[in-house]
mmCIF file of C-alpha atoms in Angstrom:
data_model
loop_
_atom_site.group_PDB
_atom_site.id
_atom_site.type_symbol
_atom_site.label_atom_id
_atom_site.label_comp_id
_atom_site.label_asym_id
_atom_site.label_seq_id
_atom_site.Cartn_x
_atom_site.Cartn_y
_atom_site.Cartn_z
ATOM 1 C CA MET A 29 11.982 24.548 -14.871
ATOM 2 C CA SER A 30 10.539 28.202 -16.016
ATOM 3 C CA GLU A 31 7.916 28.995 -13.660
ATOM 4 C CA ASP A 32 5.653 30.647 -16.069
ATOM 5 C CA ALA A 33 5.104 27.404 -17.689
ATOM 6 C CA GLN A 34 3.560 26.079 -15.216
ATOM 7 C CA GLY A 35 -0.185 26.645 -13.960
ATOM 8 C CA PRO A 36 -1.300 26.734 -10.825
ATOM 9 C CA ILE A 37 -1.492 23.167 -8.679
ATOM 10 C CA THR A 38 -5.004 21.577 -8.537
ATOM 11 C CA MET A 39 -4.160 17.820 -7.822
ATOM 12 C CA ILE A 40 -1.945 15.800 -6.428
ATOM 13 C CA ARG A 41 -1.618 12.258 -6.042
ATOM 14 C CA THR A 42 -2.034 10.761 -2.736
ATOM 15 C CA PRO A 43 -1.407 7.308 -2.609
ATOM 16 C CA VAL A 44 -2.466 4.604 0.036
ATOM 17 C CA ASP A 45 0.026 1.762 0.468
ATOM 18 C CA LEU A 46 -0.428 -0.282 4.144
ATOM 19 C CA GLU A 47 1.044 -3.353 4.682
ATOM 20 C CA TYR A 48 -0.537 -5.794 6.852
ATOM 21 C CA ASN A 49 -0.078 -9.467 8.580
ATOM 22 C CA ILE A 50 -3.630 -10.424 9.518
ATOM 23 C CA SER A 51 -4.779 -12.865 11.348
ATOM 24 C CA ALA A 52 -7.705 -14.753 10.477
ATOM 25 C CA GLY A 53 -8.852 -15.823 13.790
ATOM 26 C CA PRO A 54 -10.442 -19.249 14.729
ATOM 27 C CA ASP A 55 -14.080 -18.604 12.300
ATOM 28 C CA LEU A 56 -12.714 -17.570 9.027
ATOM 29 C CA THR A 57 -9.416 -20.449 9.997
ATOM 30 C CA LEU A 58 -12.489 -22.653 9.922
ATOM 31 C CA PHE A 59 -14.048 -21.442 6.504
ATOM 32 C CA LEU A 60 -10.805 -21.154 5.316
ATOM 33 C CA ARG A 61 -9.355 -24.631 6.042
ATOM 34 C CA GLY A 62 -12.815 -26.084 4.572
ATOM 35 C CA LEU A 63 -12.530 -24.314 1.506
ATOM 36 C CA LYS A 64 -8.441 -25.941 0.918
ATOM 37 C CA GLU A 65 -8.649 -29.087 2.931
ATOM 38 C CA GLU A 66 -12.577 -30.374 2.756
ATOM 39 C CA LYS A 67 -13.283 -28.746 -0.244
ATOM 40 C CA LYS A 68 -16.499 -27.734 1.876
ATOM 41 C CA LEU A 69 -18.163 -24.173 2.839
ATOM 42 C CA TYR A 70 -18.307 -24.073 6.461
ATOM 43 C CA GLY A 71 -20.403 -21.340 8.065
ATOM 44 C CA ARG A 72 -21.908 -20.811 11.756
ATOM 45 C CA ARG A 73 -25.075 -20.490 13.242
ATOM 46 C CA SER A 74 -26.118 -17.606 15.392
ATOM 47 C CA PRO A 75 -28.021 -17.718 18.704
ATOM 48 C CA ASN A 76 -31.538 -16.374 16.830
ATOM 49 C CA GLY A 77 -30.952 -19.264 14.179
ATOM 50 C CA ASP A 78 -29.237 -17.681 10.893
ATOM 51 C CA VAL A 79 -26.332 -19.197 9.643
ATOM 52 C CA TYR A 80 -23.544 -16.874 8.271
ATOM 53 C CA ILE A 81 -21.035 -17.361 5.731
ATOM 54 C CA PRO A 82 -18.383 -16.640 6.335
ATOM 55 C CA PRO A 83 -18.790 -17.654 9.780
ATOM 56 C CA ARG A 84 -18.058 -14.852 12.331
ATOM 57 C CA GLY A 85 -16.890 -15.085 15.819
ATOM 58 C CA ALA A 86 -19.667 -13.245 17.312
ATOM 59 C CA CYS A 87 -23.629 -12.316 16.262
ATOM 60 C CA PRO A 88 -23.687 -9.026 13.827
ATOM 61 C CA VAL A 89 -26.984 -8.366 15.570
ATOM 62 C CA THR A 90 -26.736 -8.661 18.973
ATOM 63 C CA GLY A 91 -23.262 -9.498 19.793
ATOM 64 C CA GLN A 92 -23.283 -12.918 21.597
ATOM 65 C CA PRO A 93 -20.468 -15.451 20.790
ATOM 66 C CA MET A 94 -21.746 -17.651 17.186
ATOM 67 C CA LEU A 95 -22.932 -21.248 18.337
ATOM 68 C CA GLU A 96 -22.085 -24.829 16.108
ATOM 69 C CA GLU A 97 -20.863 -24.599 12.662
ATOM 70 C CA VAL A 98 -22.564 -25.613 10.040
ATOM 71 C CA GLU A 99 -21.694 -26.821 6.450
ATOM 72 C CA VAL A 100 -23.832 -24.829 3.774
ATOM 73 C CA SER A 101 -24.023 -26.301 0.294
ATOM 74 C CA ASP A 102 -22.319 -25.427 -2.540
ATOM 75 C CA HIS A 103 -25.773 -24.736 -4.522
ATOM 76 C CA GLY A 104 -27.325 -21.250 -4.590
ATOM 77 C CA THR A 105 -29.573 -18.853 -5.697
ATOM 78 C CA VAL A 106 -28.186 -15.442 -6.708
ATOM 79 C CA THR A 107 -30.439 -12.532 -5.574
ATOM 80 C CA THR A 108 -28.708 -9.383 -6.877
ATOM 81 C CA PHE A 109 -25.799 -8.830 -9.259
ATOM 82 C CA CYS A 110 -23.481 -6.085 -10.804
ATOM 83 C CA LEU A 111 -23.049 -6.696 -14.418
ATOM 84 C CA ILE A 112 -19.135 -4.798 -14.957
ATOM 85 C CA ASN A 113 -18.302 -3.017 -18.491
ATOM 86 C CA ILE A 114 -15.924 -1.034 -16.938
ATOM 87 C CA PRO A 115 -11.932 -1.711 -15.898
ATOM 88 C CA ILE A 116 -10.442 -0.699 -12.602
ATOM 89 C CA GLU A 117 -6.807 -0.684 -11.812
ATOM 90 C CA GLY A 118 -5.169 -4.215 -10.140
ATOM 91 C CA GLN A 119 -8.487 -6.346 -11.077
ATOM 92 C CA GLU A 120 -7.454 -9.569 -13.659
ATOM 93 C CA LEU A 121 -10.819 -9.616 -15.093
ATOM 94 C CA LYS A 122 -11.470 -8.556 -18.022
ATOM 95 C CA PRO A 123 -15.068 -6.920 -18.260
ATOM 96 C CA PRO A 124 -18.507 -7.704 -19.079
ATOM 97 C CA TYR A 125 -18.317 -10.371 -16.189
ATOM 98 C CA VAL A 126 -21.076 -10.915 -13.545
ATOM 99 C CA PHE A 127 -20.690 -9.995 -9.720
ATOM 100 C CA ALA A 128 -23.577 -11.825 -7.590
ATOM 101 C CA ALA A 129 -24.697 -11.999 -4.499
ATOM 102 C CA ILE A 130 -25.283 -15.637 -4.345
ATOM 103 C CA ILE A 131 -28.050 -17.038 -0.891
ATOM 104 C CA LEU A 132 -26.134 -20.215 -0.002
ATOM 105 C CA ASP A 133 -28.689 -23.413 0.195
ATOM 106 C CA GLY A 134 -28.885 -23.325 4.010
ATOM 107 C CA ALA A 135 -27.405 -20.191 4.697
ATOM 108 C CA SER A 136 -29.134 -16.922 6.157
ATOM 109 C CA LEU A 137 -26.513 -14.227 4.317
ATOM 110 C CA PRO A 138 -25.532 -14.302 1.093
ATOM 111 C CA LEU A 139 -21.618 -14.761 -0.099
ATOM 112 C CA PHE A 140 -20.234 -12.622 -3.211
ATOM 113 C CA HIS A 141 -18.664 -14.587 -6.309
ATOM 114 C CA MET A 142 -17.735 -14.075 -9.791
ATOM 115 C CA ILE A 143 -20.703 -15.581 -12.567
ATOM 116 C CA ALA A 144 -20.027 -17.715 -15.031
ATOM 117 C CA GLY A 145 -20.717 -19.784 -18.046
ATOM 118 C CA ILE A 146 -23.381 -17.754 -19.123
ATOM 119 C CA ALA A 147 -23.485 -15.052 -21.203
ATOM 120 C CA ALA A 148 -23.281 -11.599 -19.002
ATOM 121 C CA ASP A 149 -26.400 -10.341 -19.935
ATOM 122 C CA GLU A 150 -28.465 -13.774 -19.162
ATOM 123 C CA ALA A 151 -27.349 -13.282 -15.417
ATOM 124 C CA ARG A 152 -30.986 -12.846 -13.197
ATOM 125 C CA MET A 153 -32.617 -12.615 -9.962
ATOM 126 C CA GLY A 154 -33.222 -16.161 -8.655
ATOM 127 C CA MET A 155 -30.724 -18.164 -10.947
ATOM 128 C CA ARG A 156 -29.718 -21.207 -9.686
ATOM 129 C CA VAL A 157 -25.799 -21.994 -9.457
ATOM 130 C CA LYS A 158 -23.288 -24.089 -8.155
ATOM 131 C CA ALA A 159 -19.719 -23.448 -7.154
ATOM 132 C CA ASN A 160 -17.008 -24.651 -10.252
ATOM 133 C CA TRP A 161 -13.807 -25.539 -8.038
ATOM 134 C CA LYS A 162 -11.009 -25.171 -8.919
ATOM 135 C CA PRO A 163 -9.560 -29.140 -9.474
ATOM 136 C CA ASP A 164 -8.753 -30.576 -5.702
ATOM 137 C CA ASP A 165 -4.898 -30.104 -5.942
ATOM 138 C CA GLU A 166 -4.573 -26.505 -6.934
ATOM 139 C CA LEU A 167 -7.276 -25.982 -3.959
ATOM 140 C CA VAL A 168 -6.115 -22.403 -1.929
ATOM 141 C CA LEU A 169 -6.851 -21.257 1.786
ATOM 142 C CA SER A 170 -8.908 -18.531 -0.213
ATOM 143 C CA LEU A 171 -12.442 -18.592 -2.047
ATOM 144 C CA GLU A 172 -10.370 -18.763 -5.134
ATOM 145 C CA SER A 173 -10.700 -22.383 -4.754
ATOM 146 C CA ILE A 174 -14.098 -21.376 -6.505
ATOM 147 C CA ASN A 175 -13.054 -20.283 -9.819
ATOM 148 C CA TYR A 176 -16.962 -18.947 -9.958
ATOM 149 C CA PHE A 177 -20.431 -20.058 -9.672
ATOM 150 C CA GLU A 178 -22.252 -21.142 -12.809
ATOM 151 C CA PRO A 179 -25.601 -22.384 -13.866
ATOM 152 C CA SER A 180 -27.034 -25.698 -11.928
ATOM 153 C CA GLY A 181 -29.385 -26.060 -14.364
ATOM 154 C CA GLU A 182 -31.907 -25.808 -11.963
ATOM 155 C CA PRO A 183 -35.196 -23.843 -12.502
ATOM 156 C CA ASP A 184 -35.310 -20.636 -11.010
ATOM 157 C CA ALA A 185 -35.638 -19.808 -7.628
ATOM 158 C CA ASP A 186 -39.450 -18.154 -6.645
ATOM 159 C CA TYR A 187 -38.833 -14.638 -6.306
ATOM 160 C CA ASP A 188 -40.385 -14.793 -2.596
ATOM 161 C CA SER A 189 -38.020 -17.732 -1.657
ATOM 162 C CA TYR A 190 -35.276 -14.999 -1.806
ATOM 163 C CA LYS A 191 -37.087 -11.840 -1.187
ATOM 164 C CA GLU A 192 -35.774 -11.875 2.462
ATOM 165 C CA HIS A 193 -32.757 -11.732 1.097
ATOM 166 C CA LEU A 194 -32.261 -8.663 -0.562
ATOM 167 C CA MET B 9 -11.921 -30.643 11.070
ATOM 168 C CA SER B 10 -8.219 -32.649 11.761
ATOM 169 C CA GLU B 11 -6.053 -31.259 14.255
ATOM 170 C CA SER B 12 -4.615 -28.893 12.663
ATOM 171 C CA SER B 13 -7.559 -26.651 12.610
ATOM 172 C CA ALA B 14 -7.036 -25.154 15.565
ATOM 173 C CA GLU B 15 -3.306 -23.275 14.469
ATOM 174 C CA ILE B 16 -4.757 -19.762 13.390
ATOM 175 C CA LEU B 17 -4.460 -18.455 9.807
ATOM 176 C CA THR B 18 -1.974 -15.305 9.188
ATOM 177 C CA ALA B 19 -1.338 -13.696 6.141
ATOM 178 C CA PRO B 20 0.604 -10.671 4.753
ATOM 179 C CA TYR B 21 -2.740 -8.342 3.197
ATOM 180 C CA ARG B 22 -1.332 -5.144 1.552
ATOM 181 C CA LEU B 23 -4.101 -2.513 0.953
ATOM 182 C CA LYS B 24 -2.955 -0.340 -2.040
ATOM 183 C CA TYR B 25 -5.326 2.399 -3.259
ATOM 184 C CA SER B 26 -3.583 5.022 -6.061
ATOM 185 C CA TYR B 27 -5.896 7.923 -5.189
ATOM 186 C CA LYS B 28 -5.320 11.357 -6.839
ATOM 187 C CA ARG B 29 -7.538 13.857 -5.185
ATOM 188 C CA THR B 30 -8.342 17.667 -6.103
ATOM 189 C CA THR B 31 -6.920 20.001 -3.913
ATOM 190 C CA GLY B 32 -9.423 23.068 -3.992
ATOM 191 C CA PRO B 33 -7.746 26.667 -4.292
ATOM 192 C CA VAL B 34 -6.120 27.492 -0.788
ATOM 193 C CA ILE B 35 -4.155 23.799 -0.416
ATOM 194 C CA GLY B 36 -3.818 24.147 -4.279
ATOM 195 C CA ARG B 37 -1.930 27.284 -3.588
ATOM 196 C CA PHE B 38 -0.231 26.494 -0.434
ATOM 197 C CA LEU B 39 1.445 23.813 -3.144
ATOM 198 C CA THR B 40 1.831 26.204 -6.317
ATOM 199 C CA ASP B 41 3.894 28.412 -3.399
ATOM 200 C CA LEU B 42 5.972 25.609 -2.006
ATOM 201 C CA ARG B 43 7.127 24.389 -6.011
ATOM 202 C CA ASP B 44 7.869 28.939 -5.430
ATOM 203 C CA GLY B 45 10.042 28.410 -2.584
ATOM 204 C CA LYS B 46 7.781 29.950 -0.385
ATOM 205 C CA ILE B 47 5.512 28.855 2.615
ATOM 206 C CA THR B 48 1.800 30.358 2.706
ATOM 207 C CA GLY B 49 -0.201 30.459 5.816
ATOM 208 C CA VAL B 50 -3.941 31.887 6.165
ATOM 209 C CA ARG B 51 -5.269 34.373 8.376
ATOM 210 C CA ARG B 52 -8.738 33.874 10.241
ATOM 211 C CA PRO B 53 -10.944 36.513 11.773
ATOM 212 C CA ASP B 54 -9.271 36.766 15.134
ATOM 213 C CA GLY B 55 -5.527 36.684 13.041
ATOM 214 C CA ALA B 56 -4.384 33.824 14.047
ATOM 215 C CA VAL B 57 -2.734 32.220 11.339
ATOM 216 C CA MET B 58 -2.856 28.331 9.641
ATOM 217 C CA VAL B 59 -0.459 27.141 8.075
ATOM 218 C CA PRO B 60 -0.846 25.034 6.140
ATOM 219 C CA PRO B 61 -3.715 26.920 5.213
ATOM 220 C CA ARG B 62 -7.046 26.032 5.776
ATOM 221 C CA GLU B 63 -10.266 26.943 3.579
ATOM 222 C CA TYR B 64 -12.752 27.583 6.113
ATOM 223 C CA ASP B 65 -12.212 29.176 9.860
ATOM 224 C CA PRO B 66 -12.566 25.524 11.645
ATOM 225 C CA GLU B 67 -14.355 27.256 14.770
ATOM 226 C CA THR B 68 -16.913 29.466 12.596
ATOM 227 C CA GLY B 69 -17.223 28.030 9.175
ATOM 228 C CA GLU B 70 -16.416 31.095 7.707
ATOM 229 C CA ALA B 71 -14.621 30.432 3.660
ATOM 230 C CA LEU B 72 -10.731 32.367 4.924
ATOM 231 C CA SER B 73 -9.011 33.883 1.559
ATOM 232 C CA GLU B 74 -6.326 36.391 3.327
ATOM 233 C CA PHE B 75 -2.754 34.491 2.720
ATOM 234 C CA VAL B 76 0.347 35.228 4.574
ATOM 235 C CA SER B 77 3.784 34.065 3.643
ATOM 236 C CA LEU B 78 6.099 32.799 6.301
ATOM 237 C CA PRO B 79 9.705 32.594 7.136
ATOM 238 C CA ASP B 80 10.962 28.719 6.262
ATOM 239 C CA THR B 81 12.268 28.641 10.117
ATOM 240 C CA GLY B 82 10.061 27.639 13.876
ATOM 241 C CA VAL B 83 10.024 25.561 16.892
ATOM 242 C CA VAL B 84 9.128 22.023 17.273
ATOM 243 C CA THR B 85 6.457 21.683 19.019
ATOM 244 C CA GLY B 86 6.434 17.833 19.319
ATOM 245 C CA TRP B 87 8.303 15.135 17.583
ATOM 246 C CA THR B 88 8.527 11.024 17.882
ATOM 247 C CA TRP B 89 11.704 9.432 16.749
ATOM 248 C CA VAL B 90 11.849 7.034 14.056
ATOM 249 C CA ALA B 91 14.735 4.844 14.507
ATOM 250 C CA GLU B 92 14.055 2.310 11.895
ATOM 251 C CA PRO B 93 12.282 4.024 9.110
ATOM 252 C CA ARG B 94 10.373 1.742 6.843
ATOM 253 C CA GLN B 95 10.762 1.179 3.026
ATOM 254 C CA LEU B 96 7.730 3.918 2.469
ATOM 255 C CA HIS B 97 8.860 6.590 4.911
ATOM 256 C CA ALA B 98 11.291 7.780 1.735
ATOM 257 C CA MET B 99 14.299 8.415 4.109
ATOM 258 C CA SER B 100 16.295 5.372 5.110
ATOM 259 C CA THR B 101 18.263 7.023 7.892
ATOM 260 C CA PRO B 102 16.861 7.684 11.286
ATOM 261 C CA PHE B 103 14.462 10.531 11.506
ATOM 262 C CA ALA B 104 11.763 12.519 13.822
ATOM 263 C CA PHE B 105 7.867 13.120 13.069
ATOM 264 C CA ALA B 106 7.204 16.499 14.123
ATOM 265 C CA THR B 107 5.219 19.526 14.851
ATOM 266 C CA ILE B 108 6.512 22.809 13.844
ATOM 267 C CA GLN B 109 5.404 25.910 14.331
ATOM 268 C CA LEU B 110 6.723 28.190 11.937
ATOM 269 C CA ASP B 111 7.618 32.074 13.080
ATOM 270 C CA GLY B 112 4.327 34.017 12.536
ATOM 271 C CA ALA B 113 1.747 30.687 12.461
ATOM 272 C CA HIS B 114 -0.311 29.935 15.112
ATOM 273 C CA THR B 115 -0.524 26.157 14.293
ATOM 274 C CA GLY B 116 1.899 23.231 13.771
ATOM 275 C CA MET B 117 2.215 21.363 10.976
ATOM 276 C CA LEU B 118 3.834 18.373 10.420
ATOM 277 C CA HIS B 119 7.249 17.274 9.119
ATOM 278 C CA ARG B 120 10.194 15.740 9.774
ATOM 279 C CA VAL B 121 13.293 16.936 11.257
ATOM 280 C CA VAL B 122 16.644 15.035 10.462
ATOM 281 C CA ALA B 123 19.406 15.628 13.360
ATOM 282 C CA PRO B 124 21.962 13.331 14.008
ATOM 283 C CA ASP B 125 20.735 11.612 16.914
ATOM 284 C CA GLU B 126 17.217 11.802 18.755
ATOM 285 C CA SER B 127 19.327 12.891 21.949
ATOM 286 C CA VAL B 128 19.096 16.880 19.745
ATOM 287 C CA MET B 129 15.501 16.415 19.835
ATOM 288 C CA ARG B 130 13.613 18.653 22.306
ATOM 289 C CA SER B 131 10.282 21.194 22.138
ATOM 290 C CA GLY B 132 11.188 24.408 21.427
ATOM 291 C CA MET B 133 14.163 23.477 19.331
ATOM 292 C CA ARG B 134 14.822 25.911 16.273
ATOM 293 C CA VAL B 135 14.214 24.356 13.104
ATOM 294 C CA ARG B 136 14.621 25.437 9.422
ATOM 295 C CA ALA B 137 13.496 24.306 6.072
ATOM 296 C CA ARG B 138 15.556 22.569 3.384
ATOM 297 C CA TRP B 139 14.061 22.532 0.129
ATOM 298 C CA ALA B 140 14.101 19.863 -2.097
ATOM 299 C CA ALA B 141 16.566 20.554 -4.818
ATOM 300 C CA GLU B 142 13.438 20.106 -7.001
ATOM 301 C CA ARG B 143 10.576 20.932 -6.376
ATOM 302 C CA VAL B 144 6.942 19.916 -7.582
ATOM 303 C CA GLY B 145 4.156 21.449 -5.433
ATOM 304 C CA MET B 146 3.704 18.852 -3.094
ATOM 305 C CA ILE B 147 4.323 19.083 1.061
ATOM 306 C CA THR B 148 8.148 17.180 -0.389
ATOM 307 C CA ASP B 149 9.797 19.718 -1.670
ATOM 308 C CA ILE B 150 10.527 20.763 1.663
ATOM 309 C CA GLU B 151 13.159 17.549 1.906
ATOM 310 C CA CYS B 152 12.787 18.118 5.888
ATOM 311 C CA PHE B 153 13.495 21.013 8.550
ATOM 312 C CA VAL B 154 17.316 20.436 10.258
ATOM 313 C CA PRO B 155 18.417 22.106 13.484
ATOM 314 C CA GLU B 156 18.646 25.287 13.103
ATOM 315 C CA GLU B 157 22.096 26.612 13.735
ATOM 316 C CA SER B 158 23.006 23.208 11.389
ATOM 317 C CA ALA B 159 21.126 24.728 8.100
#
């Protein structure tokens, strides 16, 4: 290549590519096995009473060991949501689609998952949703056991019932 | 839960981002010069030369702009031998990651040294850059450093 045909370098590619072997630990193992083997959502109670889902080994607030496992409902309330209109590399979903923070009944912190079964522009805060599970023989050790959350048909939740979770 | 749940799950996990980033004028100059087969550092107010060059003085934050051409020879100041390169190391044979202080520079530059085997490696050894046949403006325009006597 002739040098005068080339301008100065202003941009470089710096890909990151890291391969790990991760251990889920006892708490995430409980959660993942619940999804695949029991079609249930397990969280864990912290000493201050909050139920974390997915469960953690230690309370993120105080560092104390968590207490007993707690099954939470697969119904919940959308607190906040995001309408995605822009495709990103590696994402197989076709925009527009909706991702939401969902407070499952019995949980104290939201779980993030996709909302479907409605037009994207109908997503709203307070909407009541339920899990749409994969068929029993297609359940896996991941949140992909739930295809998405969809409207449950229940009336929208009062703002006061989830305002603490925003 | 069933007894099998006592077994902790593990899984492979791959984190991959295809970043592109702007170089800024100083690293841009360094890379542009590499493409031309030259190594360029920058001089600090106290006279010390940093290579790769930095846009700002690391102690005072003062903007730096006095570029300095450096030879492609230097001294290994630290090294670690990679006996079993992994797929992404881009070399399938053993090599060393090393800090190399180029002649005239006051900082070490991270690169790789290709040597016949680990026993050849030592801090203080003289090395020379082996340039890539095709240069594109990346640090890999220097393919590696090799012991000077074998260059």
